[in-house]
Coordinates of C-alpha atoms and ligand atoms in Angstrom, one line a residue:
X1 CA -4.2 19.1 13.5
X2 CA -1.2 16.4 13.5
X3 CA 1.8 17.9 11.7
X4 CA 4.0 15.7 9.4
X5 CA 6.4 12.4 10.8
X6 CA 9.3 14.5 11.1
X7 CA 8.1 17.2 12.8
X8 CA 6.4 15.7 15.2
X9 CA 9.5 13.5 16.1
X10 CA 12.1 16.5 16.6
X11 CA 9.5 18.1 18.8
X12 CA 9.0 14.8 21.0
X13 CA 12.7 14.1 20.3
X14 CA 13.2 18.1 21.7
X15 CA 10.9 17.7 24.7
X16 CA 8.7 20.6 22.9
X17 CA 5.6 17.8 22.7
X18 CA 4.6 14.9 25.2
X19 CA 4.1 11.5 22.9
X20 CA 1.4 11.2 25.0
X21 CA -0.4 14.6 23.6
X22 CA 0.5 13.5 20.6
X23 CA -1.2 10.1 20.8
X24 CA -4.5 11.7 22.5
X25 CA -4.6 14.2 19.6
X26 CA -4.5 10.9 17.1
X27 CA -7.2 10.0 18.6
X28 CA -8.9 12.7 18.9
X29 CA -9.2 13.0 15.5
X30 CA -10.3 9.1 15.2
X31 CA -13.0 9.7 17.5
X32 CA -14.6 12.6 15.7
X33 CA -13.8 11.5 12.0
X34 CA -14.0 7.1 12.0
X35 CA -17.5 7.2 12.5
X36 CA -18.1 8.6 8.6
X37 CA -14.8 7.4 7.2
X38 CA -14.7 3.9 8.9
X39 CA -10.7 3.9 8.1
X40 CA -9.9 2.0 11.4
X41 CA -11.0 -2.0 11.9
X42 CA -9.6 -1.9 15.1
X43 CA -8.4 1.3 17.3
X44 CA -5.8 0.8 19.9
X45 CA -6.1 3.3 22.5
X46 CA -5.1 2.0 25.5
X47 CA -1.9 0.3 24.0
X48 CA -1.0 3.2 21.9
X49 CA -1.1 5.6 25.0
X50 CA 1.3 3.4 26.6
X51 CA 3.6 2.8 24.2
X52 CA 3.9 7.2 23.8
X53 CA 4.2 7.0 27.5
X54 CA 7.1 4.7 27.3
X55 CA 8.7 7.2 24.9
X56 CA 8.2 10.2 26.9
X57 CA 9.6 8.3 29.8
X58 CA 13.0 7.3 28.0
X59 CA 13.3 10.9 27.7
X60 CA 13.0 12.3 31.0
X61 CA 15.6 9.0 31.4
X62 CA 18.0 10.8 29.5
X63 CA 18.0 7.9 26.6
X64 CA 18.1 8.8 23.2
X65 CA 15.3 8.5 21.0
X66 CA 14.6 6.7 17.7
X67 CA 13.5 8.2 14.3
X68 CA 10.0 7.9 14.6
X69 CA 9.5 8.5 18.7
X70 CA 5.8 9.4 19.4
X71 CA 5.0 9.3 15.8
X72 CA 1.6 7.7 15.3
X73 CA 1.8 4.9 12.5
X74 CA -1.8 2.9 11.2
X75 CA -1.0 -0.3 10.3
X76 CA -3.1 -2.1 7.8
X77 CA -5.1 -5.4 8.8
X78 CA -2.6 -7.5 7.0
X79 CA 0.3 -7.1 9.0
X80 CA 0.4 -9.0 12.4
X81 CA 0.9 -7.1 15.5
X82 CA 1.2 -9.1 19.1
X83 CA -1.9 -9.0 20.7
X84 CA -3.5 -7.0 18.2
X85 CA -6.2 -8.3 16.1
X86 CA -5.3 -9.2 12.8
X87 CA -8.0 -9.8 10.4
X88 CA -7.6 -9.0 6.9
X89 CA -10.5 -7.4 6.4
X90 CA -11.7 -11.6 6.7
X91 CA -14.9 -12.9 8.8
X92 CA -12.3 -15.7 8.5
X93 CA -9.7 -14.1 10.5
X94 CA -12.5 -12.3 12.7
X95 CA -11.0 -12.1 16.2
X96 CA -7.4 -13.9 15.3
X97 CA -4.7 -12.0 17.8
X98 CA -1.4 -13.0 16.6
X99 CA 1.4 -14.3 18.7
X100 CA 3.8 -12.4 17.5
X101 CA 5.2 -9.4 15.6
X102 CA 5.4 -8.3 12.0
X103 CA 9.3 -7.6 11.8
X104 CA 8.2 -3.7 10.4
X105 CA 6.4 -3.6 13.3
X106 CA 9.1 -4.5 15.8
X107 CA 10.9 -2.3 13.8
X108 CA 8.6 0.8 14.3
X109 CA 8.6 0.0 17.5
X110 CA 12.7 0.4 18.6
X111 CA 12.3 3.5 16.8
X112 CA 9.8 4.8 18.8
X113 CA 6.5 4.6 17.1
X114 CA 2.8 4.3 18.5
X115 CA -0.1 2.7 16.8
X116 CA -3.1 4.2 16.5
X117 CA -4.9 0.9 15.5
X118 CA -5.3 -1.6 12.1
X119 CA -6.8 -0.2 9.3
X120 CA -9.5 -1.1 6.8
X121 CA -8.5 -3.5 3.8
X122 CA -9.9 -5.4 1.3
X123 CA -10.5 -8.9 1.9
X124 CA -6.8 -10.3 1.5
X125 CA -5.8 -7.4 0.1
X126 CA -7.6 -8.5 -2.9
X127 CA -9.8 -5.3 -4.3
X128 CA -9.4 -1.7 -5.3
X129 CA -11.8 0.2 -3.7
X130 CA -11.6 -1.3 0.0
X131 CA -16.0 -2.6 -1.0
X132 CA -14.4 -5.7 -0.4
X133 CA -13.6 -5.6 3.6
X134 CA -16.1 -8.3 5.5
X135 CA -16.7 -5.0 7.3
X136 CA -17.5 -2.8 5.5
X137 CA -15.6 -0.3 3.3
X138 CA -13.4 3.1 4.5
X139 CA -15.0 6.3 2.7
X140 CA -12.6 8.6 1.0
X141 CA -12.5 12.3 2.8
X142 CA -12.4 14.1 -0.2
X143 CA -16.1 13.0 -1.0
X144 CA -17.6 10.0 1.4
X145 CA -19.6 8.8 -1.5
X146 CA -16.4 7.9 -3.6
X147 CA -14.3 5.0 -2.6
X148 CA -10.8 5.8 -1.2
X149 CA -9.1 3.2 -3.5
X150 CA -7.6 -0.1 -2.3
X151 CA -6.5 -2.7 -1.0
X152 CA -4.9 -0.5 1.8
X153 CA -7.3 1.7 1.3
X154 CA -8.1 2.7 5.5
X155 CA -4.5 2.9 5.6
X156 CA -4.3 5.9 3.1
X157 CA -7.9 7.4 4.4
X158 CA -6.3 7.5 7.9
X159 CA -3.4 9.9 6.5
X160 CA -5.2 11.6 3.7
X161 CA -7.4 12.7 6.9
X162 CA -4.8 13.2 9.6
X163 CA -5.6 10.6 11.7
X164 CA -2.1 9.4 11.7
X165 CA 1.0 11.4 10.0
X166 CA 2.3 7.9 8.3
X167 CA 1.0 4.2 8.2
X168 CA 2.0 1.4 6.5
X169 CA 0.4 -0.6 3.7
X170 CA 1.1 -3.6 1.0
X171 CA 0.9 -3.5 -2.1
X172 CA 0.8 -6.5 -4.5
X173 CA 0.2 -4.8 -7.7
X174 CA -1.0 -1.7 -6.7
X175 CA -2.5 -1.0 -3.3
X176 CA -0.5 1.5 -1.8
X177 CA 0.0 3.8 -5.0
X178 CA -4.0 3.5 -6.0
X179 CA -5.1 4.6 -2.8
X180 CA -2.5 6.9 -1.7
X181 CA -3.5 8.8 -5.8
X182 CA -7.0 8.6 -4.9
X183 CA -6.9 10.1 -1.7
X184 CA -4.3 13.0 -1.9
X185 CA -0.9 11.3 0.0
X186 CA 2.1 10.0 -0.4
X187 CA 2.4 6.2 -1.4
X188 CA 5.6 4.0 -1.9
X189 CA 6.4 0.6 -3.1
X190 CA 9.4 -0.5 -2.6
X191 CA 11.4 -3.1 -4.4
X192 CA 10.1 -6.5 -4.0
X193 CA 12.3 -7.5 -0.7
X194 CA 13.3 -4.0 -0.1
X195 CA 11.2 -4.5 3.0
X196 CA 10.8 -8.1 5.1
X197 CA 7.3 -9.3 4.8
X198 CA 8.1 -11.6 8.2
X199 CA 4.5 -11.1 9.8
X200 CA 2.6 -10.0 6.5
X201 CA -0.6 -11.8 5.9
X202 CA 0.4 -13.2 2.3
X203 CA -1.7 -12.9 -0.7
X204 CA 0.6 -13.6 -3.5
X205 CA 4.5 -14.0 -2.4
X206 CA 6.3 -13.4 -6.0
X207 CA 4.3 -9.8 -5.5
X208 CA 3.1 -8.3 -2.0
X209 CA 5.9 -5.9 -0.4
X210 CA 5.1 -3.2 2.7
X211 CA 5.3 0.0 2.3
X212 CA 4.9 3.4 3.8
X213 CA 1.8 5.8 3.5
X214 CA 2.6 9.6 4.7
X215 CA 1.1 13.3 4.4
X216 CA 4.3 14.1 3.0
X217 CA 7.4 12.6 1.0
X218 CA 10.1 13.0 3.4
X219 CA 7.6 11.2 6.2
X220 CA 7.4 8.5 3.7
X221 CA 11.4 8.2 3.2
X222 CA 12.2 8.4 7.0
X223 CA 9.2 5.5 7.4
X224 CA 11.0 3.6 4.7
X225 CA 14.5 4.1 6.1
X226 CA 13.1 2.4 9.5
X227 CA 11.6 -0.5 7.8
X228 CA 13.6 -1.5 4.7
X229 CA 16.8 -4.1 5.3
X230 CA 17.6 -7.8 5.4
X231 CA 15.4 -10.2 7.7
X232 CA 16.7 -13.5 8.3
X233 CA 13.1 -14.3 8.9
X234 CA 12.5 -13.7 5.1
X235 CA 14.9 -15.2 2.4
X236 CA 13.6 -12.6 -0.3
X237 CA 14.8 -9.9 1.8
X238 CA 17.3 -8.2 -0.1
X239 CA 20.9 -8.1 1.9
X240 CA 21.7 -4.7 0.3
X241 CA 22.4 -1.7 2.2
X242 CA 19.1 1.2 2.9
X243 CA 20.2 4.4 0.9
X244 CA 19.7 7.4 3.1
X245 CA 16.1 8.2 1.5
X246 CA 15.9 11.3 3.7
X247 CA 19.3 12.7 2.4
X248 CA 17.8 11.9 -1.5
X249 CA 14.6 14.6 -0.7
X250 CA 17.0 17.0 -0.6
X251 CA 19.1 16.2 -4.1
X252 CA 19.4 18.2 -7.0
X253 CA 17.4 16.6 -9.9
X254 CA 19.4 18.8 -12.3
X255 CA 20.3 16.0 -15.1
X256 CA 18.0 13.4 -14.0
X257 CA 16.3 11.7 -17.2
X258 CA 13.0 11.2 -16.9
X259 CA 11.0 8.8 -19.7
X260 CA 7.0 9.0 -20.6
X261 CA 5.4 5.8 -21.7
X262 CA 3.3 6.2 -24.5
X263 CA 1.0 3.1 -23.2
X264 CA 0.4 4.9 -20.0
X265 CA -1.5 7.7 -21.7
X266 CA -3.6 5.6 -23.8
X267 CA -7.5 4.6 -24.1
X268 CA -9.6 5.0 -20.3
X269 CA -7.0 7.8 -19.4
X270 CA -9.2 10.5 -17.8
X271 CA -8.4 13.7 -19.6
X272 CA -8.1 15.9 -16.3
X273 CA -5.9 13.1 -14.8
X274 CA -3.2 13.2 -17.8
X275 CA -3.5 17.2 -18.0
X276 CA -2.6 17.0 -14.3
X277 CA 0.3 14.3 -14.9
X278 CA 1.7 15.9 -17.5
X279 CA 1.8 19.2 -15.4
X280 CA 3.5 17.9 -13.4
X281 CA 6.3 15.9 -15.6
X282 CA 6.7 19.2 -17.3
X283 CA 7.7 20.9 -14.0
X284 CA 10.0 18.9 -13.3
X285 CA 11.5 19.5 -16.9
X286 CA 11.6 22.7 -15.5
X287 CA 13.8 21.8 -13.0
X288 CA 16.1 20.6 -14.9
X289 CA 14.9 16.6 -16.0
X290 CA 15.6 15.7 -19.1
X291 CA 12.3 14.5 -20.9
X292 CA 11.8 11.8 -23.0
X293 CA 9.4 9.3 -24.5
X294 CA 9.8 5.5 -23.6
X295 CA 8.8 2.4 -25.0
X296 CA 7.2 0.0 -22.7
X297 CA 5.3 -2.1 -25.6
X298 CA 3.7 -4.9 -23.3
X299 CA 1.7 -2.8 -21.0
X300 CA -1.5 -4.1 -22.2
X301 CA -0.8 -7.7 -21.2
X302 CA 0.1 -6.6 -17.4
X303 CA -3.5 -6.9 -16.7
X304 CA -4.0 -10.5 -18.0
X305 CA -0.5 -11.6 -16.3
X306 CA -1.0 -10.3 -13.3
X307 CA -4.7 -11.8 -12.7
X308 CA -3.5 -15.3 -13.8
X309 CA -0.4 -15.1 -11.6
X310 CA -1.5 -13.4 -8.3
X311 CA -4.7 -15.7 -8.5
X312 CA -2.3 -18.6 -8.4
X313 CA -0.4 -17.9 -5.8
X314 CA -3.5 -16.8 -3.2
X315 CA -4.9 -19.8 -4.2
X316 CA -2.0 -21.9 -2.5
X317 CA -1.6 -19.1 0.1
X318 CA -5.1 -19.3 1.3
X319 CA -5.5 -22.7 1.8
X320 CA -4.1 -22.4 5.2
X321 CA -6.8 -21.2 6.5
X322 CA -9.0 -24.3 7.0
X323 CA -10.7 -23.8 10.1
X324 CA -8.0 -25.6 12.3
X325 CA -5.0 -23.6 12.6
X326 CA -7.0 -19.8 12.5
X327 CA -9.9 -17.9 13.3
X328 CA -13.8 -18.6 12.2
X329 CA -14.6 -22.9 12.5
X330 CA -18.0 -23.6 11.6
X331 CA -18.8 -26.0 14.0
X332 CA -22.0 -27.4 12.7
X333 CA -20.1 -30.2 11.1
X334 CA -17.5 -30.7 13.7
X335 CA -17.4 -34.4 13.1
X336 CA -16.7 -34.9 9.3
X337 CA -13.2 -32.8 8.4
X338 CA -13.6 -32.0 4.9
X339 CA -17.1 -30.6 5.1
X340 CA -15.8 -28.7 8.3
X341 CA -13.6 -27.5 6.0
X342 CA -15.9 -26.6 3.2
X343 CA -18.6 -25.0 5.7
X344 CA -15.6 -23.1 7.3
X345 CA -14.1 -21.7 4.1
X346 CA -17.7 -21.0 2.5
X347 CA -18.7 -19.0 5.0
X348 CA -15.6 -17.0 6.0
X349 CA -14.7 -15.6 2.2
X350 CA -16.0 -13.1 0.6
X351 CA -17.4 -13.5 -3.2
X352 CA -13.9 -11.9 -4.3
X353 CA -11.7 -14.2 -2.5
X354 CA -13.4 -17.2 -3.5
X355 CA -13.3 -15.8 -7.5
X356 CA -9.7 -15.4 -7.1
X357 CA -9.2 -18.8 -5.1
X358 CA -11.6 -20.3 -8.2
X359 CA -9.1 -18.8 -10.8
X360 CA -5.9 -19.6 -9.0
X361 CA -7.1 -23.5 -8.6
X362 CA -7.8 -23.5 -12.1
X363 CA -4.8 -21.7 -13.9
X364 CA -2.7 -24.5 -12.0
X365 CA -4.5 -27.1 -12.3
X366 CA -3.2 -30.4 -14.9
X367 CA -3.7 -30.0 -18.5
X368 CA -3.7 -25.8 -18.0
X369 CA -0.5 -25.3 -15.9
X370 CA 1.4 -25.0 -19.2
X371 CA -1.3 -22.8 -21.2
X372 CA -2.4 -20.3 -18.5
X373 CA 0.3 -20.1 -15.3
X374 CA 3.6 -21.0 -17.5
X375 CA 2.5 -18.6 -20.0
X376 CA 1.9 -15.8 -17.6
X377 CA 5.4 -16.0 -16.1
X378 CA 7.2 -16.1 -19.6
X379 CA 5.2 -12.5 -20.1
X380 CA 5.9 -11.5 -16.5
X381 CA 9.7 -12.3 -18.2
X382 CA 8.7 -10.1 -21.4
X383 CA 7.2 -7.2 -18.5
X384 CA 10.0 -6.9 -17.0
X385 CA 12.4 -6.6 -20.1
X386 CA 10.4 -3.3 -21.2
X387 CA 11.6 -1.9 -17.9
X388 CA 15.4 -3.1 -18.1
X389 CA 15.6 -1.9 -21.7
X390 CA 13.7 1.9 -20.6
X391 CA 16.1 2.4 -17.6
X392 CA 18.8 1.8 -20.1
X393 CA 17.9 5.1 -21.5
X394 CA 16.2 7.1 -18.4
X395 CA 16.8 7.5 -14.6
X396 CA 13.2 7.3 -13.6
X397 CA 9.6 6.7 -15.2
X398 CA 6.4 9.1 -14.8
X399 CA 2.9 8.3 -15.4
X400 CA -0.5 8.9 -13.9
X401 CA -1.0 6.3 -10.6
X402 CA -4.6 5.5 -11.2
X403 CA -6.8 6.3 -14.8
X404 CA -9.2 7.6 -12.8
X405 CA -9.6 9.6 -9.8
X406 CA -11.5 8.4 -6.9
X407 CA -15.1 6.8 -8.5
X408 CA -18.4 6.7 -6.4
X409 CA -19.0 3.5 -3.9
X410 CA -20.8 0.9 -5.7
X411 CA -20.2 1.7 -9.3
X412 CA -17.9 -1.1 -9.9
X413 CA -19.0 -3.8 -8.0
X414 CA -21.0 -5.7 -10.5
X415 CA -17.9 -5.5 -12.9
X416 CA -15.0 -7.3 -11.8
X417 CA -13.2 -6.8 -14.4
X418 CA -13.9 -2.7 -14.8
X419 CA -12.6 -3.1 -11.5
X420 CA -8.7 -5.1 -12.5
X421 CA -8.7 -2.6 -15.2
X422 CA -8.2 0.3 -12.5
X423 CA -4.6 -1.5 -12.3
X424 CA -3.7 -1.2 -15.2
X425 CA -0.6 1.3 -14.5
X426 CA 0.1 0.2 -11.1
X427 CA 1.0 -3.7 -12.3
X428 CA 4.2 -3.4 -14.5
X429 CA 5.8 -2.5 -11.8
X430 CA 4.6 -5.1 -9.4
X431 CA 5.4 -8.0 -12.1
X432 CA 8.9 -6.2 -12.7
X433 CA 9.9 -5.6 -9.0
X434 CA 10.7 -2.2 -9.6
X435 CA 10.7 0.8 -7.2
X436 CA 7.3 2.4 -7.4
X437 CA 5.5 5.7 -5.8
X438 CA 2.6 8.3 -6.3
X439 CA 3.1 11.4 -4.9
X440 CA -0.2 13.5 -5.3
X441 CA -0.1 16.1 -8.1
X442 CA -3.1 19.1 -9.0
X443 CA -6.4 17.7 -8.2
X444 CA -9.2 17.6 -10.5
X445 CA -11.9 20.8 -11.3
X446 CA -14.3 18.8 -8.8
X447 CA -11.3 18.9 -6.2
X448 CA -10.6 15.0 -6.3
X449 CA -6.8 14.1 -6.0
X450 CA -4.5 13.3 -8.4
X451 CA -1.5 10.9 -8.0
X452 CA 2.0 11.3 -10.0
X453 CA 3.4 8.0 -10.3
X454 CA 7.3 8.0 -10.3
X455 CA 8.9 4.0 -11.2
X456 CA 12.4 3.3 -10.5
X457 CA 14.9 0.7 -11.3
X458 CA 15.0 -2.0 -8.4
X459 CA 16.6 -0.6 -5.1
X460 CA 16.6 3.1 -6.8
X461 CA 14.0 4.3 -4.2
X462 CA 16.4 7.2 -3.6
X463 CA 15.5 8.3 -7.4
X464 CA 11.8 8.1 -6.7
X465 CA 12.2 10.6 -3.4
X466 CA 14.3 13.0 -5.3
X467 CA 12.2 13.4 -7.7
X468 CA 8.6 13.2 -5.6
X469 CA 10.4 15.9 -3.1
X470 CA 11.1 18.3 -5.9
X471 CA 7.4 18.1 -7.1
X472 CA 6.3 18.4 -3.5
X473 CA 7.9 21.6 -3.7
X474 CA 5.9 23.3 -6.3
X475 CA 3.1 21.7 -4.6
X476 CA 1.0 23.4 -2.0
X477 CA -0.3 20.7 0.0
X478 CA -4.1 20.3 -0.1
X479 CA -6.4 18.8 3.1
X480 CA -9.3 17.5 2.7
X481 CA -12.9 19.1 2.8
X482 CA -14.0 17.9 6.5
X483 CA -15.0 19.8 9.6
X484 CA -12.0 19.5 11.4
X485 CA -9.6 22.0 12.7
X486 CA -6.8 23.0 9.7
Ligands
LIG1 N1 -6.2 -4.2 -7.0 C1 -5.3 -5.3 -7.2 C2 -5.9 -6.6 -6.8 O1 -7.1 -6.6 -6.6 C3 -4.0 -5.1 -6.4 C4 -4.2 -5.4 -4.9 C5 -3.0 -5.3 -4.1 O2 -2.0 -4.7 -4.5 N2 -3.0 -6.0 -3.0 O3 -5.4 -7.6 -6.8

């Protein structure tokens, strides 16, 4: 079975493992898993075993090696790799090969990484559970009849079942922490422009930020340390020095103060998630955190905010895709533009997309700008005041990632809105910017995971590793129930 991202580089680094082996075991496991799991849009075979061969033949060169050499990263759908396809889990993207690379993914690759292949999203990145891919959804290992989470949902199911040591995600307000809580790994958001989003398929800009998936925490700090830094190619990259996030796994957290938001363990809180959560937070007490309730008293409007404000923006983001410039054209009505356009749109999004492009239209359009979108960014204002004021008084925040564990495919679909509610403690810290992460803590009696999720102040992603390292550490880590080799 593939060890962890670090491992696996020292022994390519060491000349212990071929990149090559490595790759062929990646996908090895692809081939014998996917079928069921379905985690992978697009597999990359050919160009991943080249790229490990490229690695293994620096070596023998004599040339040093980056971080991650031979270390097999998935990539979700959204982000564009050269001569990949890209689709965004869209029939309207269906076949699109970019021109060009995502900065994180020329990043990846001067440090030596190989891709395994893009994995399964919902549509835009707009969903929960990954039903709403155009093809089809990824099934979570734990129990293929549950849903793994989402929107990066094949990213996390592609870790969670060892397909890949690490992958990378987005997550707008939510979808690398849900999934990564619902299927067992490691998930981090970083501070909005922590991490260039040059390349990223955008869904709504204020929000989305990459981030790493891993089977462990210091996998998902060394992933982070390759990625995170100032683009020139994106003006809300943040020109701020990367923290040595692998150094922070390794830091006392003797002192640290750690604060528990009432409105995080309120109504819809699954009983077995909170007694797992609160395990956990009182472990790390034991380690020496101090403990102490917070106040974060507009939680219960994140939900409303975040659908009026996201909605808005993917409504201006997705108008690009018209049929000219991209993918699907419906070419039935080749000579009249606008119905081109129509026919092109209608039939390339999903019922989602179009809900949300519906919304967005309307919370901007004249006479409701004011009342709906204006309003929505002076709570966003409000949101993000509850943080500033908390980290006044504590070092980190703890709560549970998701309300629920995993739930079983289909049982949401008719109920959109059961659906945004699954957000409800991932959002704050989307609309605030913060530094976010789940780390996975005890799973439930029925052996579903559990996710821990640890919130920082903006750029304090060091905190967040500390901490999720030192809970790793009491932690045995858990595989999934599937046939394959342990
Ligand atoms: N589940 C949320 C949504 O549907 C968040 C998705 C995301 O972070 N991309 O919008």
């Amino acid at each position: 079975m593939l060890s962890t991202v670090i491992a696996i580089a020292e022994q390519v680094r060491t000349g212990q493992r071929k990149a090559v082996e490595v790759a062929e075991e990646s996908l090895r496991a692809i081939d014998t898993l996917d079928h069921e799991l379905h985690a992978f849009l697009a597999v990359a075979a050919e160009p991943m075993i080249q790229q490990a061969r490229l690695v293994d033949q620096a070596r023998e060169r004599g040339e040093p090696l980056g971080l991650l050499a031979g270390v097999p990263v998935a990539i979700k759908d959204a982000i564009c790799t050269r001569g990949l396809v890209s689709t965004a889990g869209s029939k309207i993207l269906s076949g699109y090969v970019p021109p060009y690379d995502a900065t994180v993914i020329t990043k990846l690759r001067a440090a030596g990484a190989v891709f395994p292949g893009k994995t399964n999203m919902d549509e835009f990145a707009m969903g929960s559970s990954n039903e709403n891919s155009a093809y089809g959804p990824a099934r979570n290992p734990w129990d293929c009849a549950r849903v793994p989470g989402g929107s990066s949902g094949g990213s996390a199911v592609a870790v969670a079942a060892r397909m890949a040591p690490a992958a990378l995600g987005s997550d707008t307000g939510g979808s690398i922490r849900q999934p990564a809580s619902l299927t067992g790994t490691v998930g981090v958001k970083p501070t909005y422009g922590r991490v260039s989003r040059f390349g990223l398929i955008a869904f709504a800009s204020s929000l989305d930020q990459i981030g790493p998936f891993a089977t462990d925490v210091r996998g998902a700090a060394r992933v982070l340390s390759v990625i995170a830094g100032k683009d020139p190619r994106d003006a809300t990259s943040l020109d701020v020095p990367v923290d040595d996030y692998e150094a922070a796994c390794g830091k006392s957290i003797r002192g640290l103060r750690i604060g528990v938001p009432e409105e995080y363990f309120a109504q819809g809180l699954d009983p077995e998630v909170e007694a797992s959560v609160r395990a956990a937070i009182a472990s790390l007490e034991d380690d020496g955190c101090v403990v102490k309730p917070v106040k974060l008293p507009h939680t219960r409007y994140a939900v409303a905010t975040y659908y009026v404000l996201a909605t808005a923006e993917a409504s201006s983001n997705l108008a690009r895709f018209d049929g000219v410039r991209y993918g699907l054209r419906v070419r039935e009505a080749h000579d009249d533009l606008r119905a081109m356009y129509g026919k092109t749109r209608d039939a390339g999004f999903g019922a989602e997309v179009k809900r949300r492009i519906l919304l967005g239209t309307f919370v901007l359009s004249a006479g409701y700008y004011d009342a709906y979108y204006l309003k929505a960014q002076r709570v966003r204002t409000l949101l993000r005041r509850d943080f500033e004021a908390a980290f006044g008084d504590v070092d980190a925040i703890c709560s549970p990632t998701s309300p629920t564990p995993a739930w079983k495919l289909g049982e949401k679909m008719a109920d959109p809105l059961a659906m945004y509610l699954s957000d409800v403690y991932t959002l704050p810290a989307s609309l605030a910017g913060i530094a976010a992460m789940s780390v996975p803590c005890a799973p439930t009696r029925g052996g579903l995971p559990v996710g821990l999720q640890i919130m920082a102040p903006a750029l304090r992603e060091s905190t967040c590793f500390s901490l999720a390292a030192a809970w790793e550490a009491r932690l045995p880590t858990q595989l999934p129930p599937l046939g394959f080799e342990r």
